[in-house]
Short mmCIF file of C-alpha atoms in Angstrom, two decimals:
data_model
loop_
_atom_site.label_atom_id
_atom_site.label_comp_id
_atom_site.label_asym_id
_atom_site.label_seq_id
_atom_site.Cartn_x
_atom_site.Cartn_y
_atom_site.Cartn_z
CA HIS A 1 101.77 91.39 89.21
CA MET A 2 105.16 90.37 89.96
CA GLN A 3 105.72 93.41 92.20
CA GLU A 4 103.21 91.86 94.56
CA ILE A 5 105.15 88.74 94.93
CA LEU A 6 108.79 89.82 94.60
CA LEU A 7 109.05 91.55 98.10
CA HIS A 8 112.48 93.18 97.21
CA GLU A 9 110.42 95.98 95.98
CA THR A 10 109.41 96.72 99.45
CA ALA A 11 112.93 96.57 100.77
CA VAL A 12 113.94 99.04 97.91
CA SER A 13 111.40 101.39 98.87
CA TRP A 14 112.19 101.20 102.54
CA ILE A 15 115.71 102.32 101.57
CA ARG A 16 114.62 105.03 99.13
CA LEU A 17 112.22 106.72 101.37
CA ARG A 18 114.96 106.85 104.21
CA LEU A 19 117.66 108.04 101.91
CA GLU A 20 115.25 110.92 100.64
CA LYS A 21 115.03 112.11 104.33
CA THR A 22 118.59 112.26 104.97
CA VAL A 23 119.94 114.05 101.79
CA PRO A 24 122.43 116.74 102.72
CA ARG A 25 121.74 120.24 101.89
CA LYS A 26 124.41 120.35 99.19
CA PRO A 27 124.37 116.47 98.05
CA TRP A 28 126.81 117.35 95.25
CA LEU A 29 129.43 117.90 97.94
CA GLU A 30 128.68 114.41 99.63
CA THR A 31 131.70 112.21 99.15
CA THR A 32 131.38 108.45 98.51
CA GLU A 33 132.42 107.73 102.11
CA GLN A 34 129.61 110.04 103.50
CA TYR A 35 127.05 108.51 101.24
CA ALA A 36 128.10 104.93 102.41
CA SER A 37 127.79 106.05 105.92
CA ARG A 38 124.47 107.51 105.40
CA LEU A 39 123.35 104.32 103.67
CA ARG A 40 124.66 102.22 106.54
CA GLY A 41 122.67 104.35 108.88
CA VAL A 42 119.58 103.71 106.90
CA VAL A 43 120.10 100.03 106.85
CA ASP A 44 120.73 100.01 110.61
CA ASP A 45 117.39 101.78 111.10
CA ILE A 46 115.46 99.49 108.87
CA ASN A 47 117.01 96.42 110.71
CA ALA A 48 116.04 97.85 114.01
CA ASN A 49 112.55 99.25 113.26
CA LEU A 50 110.89 97.23 110.46
CA ASP A 51 109.95 93.45 110.04
CA VAL A 52 113.05 92.53 107.66
CA GLU A 53 112.60 88.80 108.85
CA GLY A 54 108.97 88.83 107.97
CA LEU A 55 109.68 90.31 104.61
CA CYS A 56 112.30 87.82 103.80
CA LYS A 57 109.93 85.01 104.85
CA GLY A 58 106.99 86.21 103.25
CA LEU A 59 107.52 84.81 99.76
CA PRO A 60 105.81 81.32 100.24
CA LYS A 61 102.95 82.70 101.91
CA ARG A 62 102.55 85.36 99.00
CA LEU A 63 102.64 82.54 96.36
CA ASP A 64 100.06 80.61 98.30
CA LEU A 65 97.76 83.83 98.15
CA VAL A 66 98.47 83.95 94.37
CA ILE A 67 97.38 80.46 94.06
CA GLU A 68 94.25 81.03 96.06
CA ALA A 69 93.35 83.97 94.00
CA LYS A 70 93.86 81.84 90.95
CA GLY A 71 96.31 84.52 89.72
CA GLY A 72 94.43 87.50 90.73
CA ARG A 73 95.53 90.48 92.66
CA ILE A 74 96.43 90.05 96.17
CA PRO A 75 96.61 92.44 99.11
CA LYS A 76 99.96 94.06 99.93
#
């Protein structure tokens, strides 16, 4: 499955989960600038607390795992 190899799916879920936790009480009143600020805060949190570098460098290893599994499923 491509989602097991393409690790941007993980990055997207990191962003989605953090954005969900920071939705204002009245999101329809949030301005574009406020949303952009909230998104920057999410990205700063991800960069400070998660293994972004490891995620970025993980593709070759994951491809090797797929080859070893002869195209079968690999662990996340």
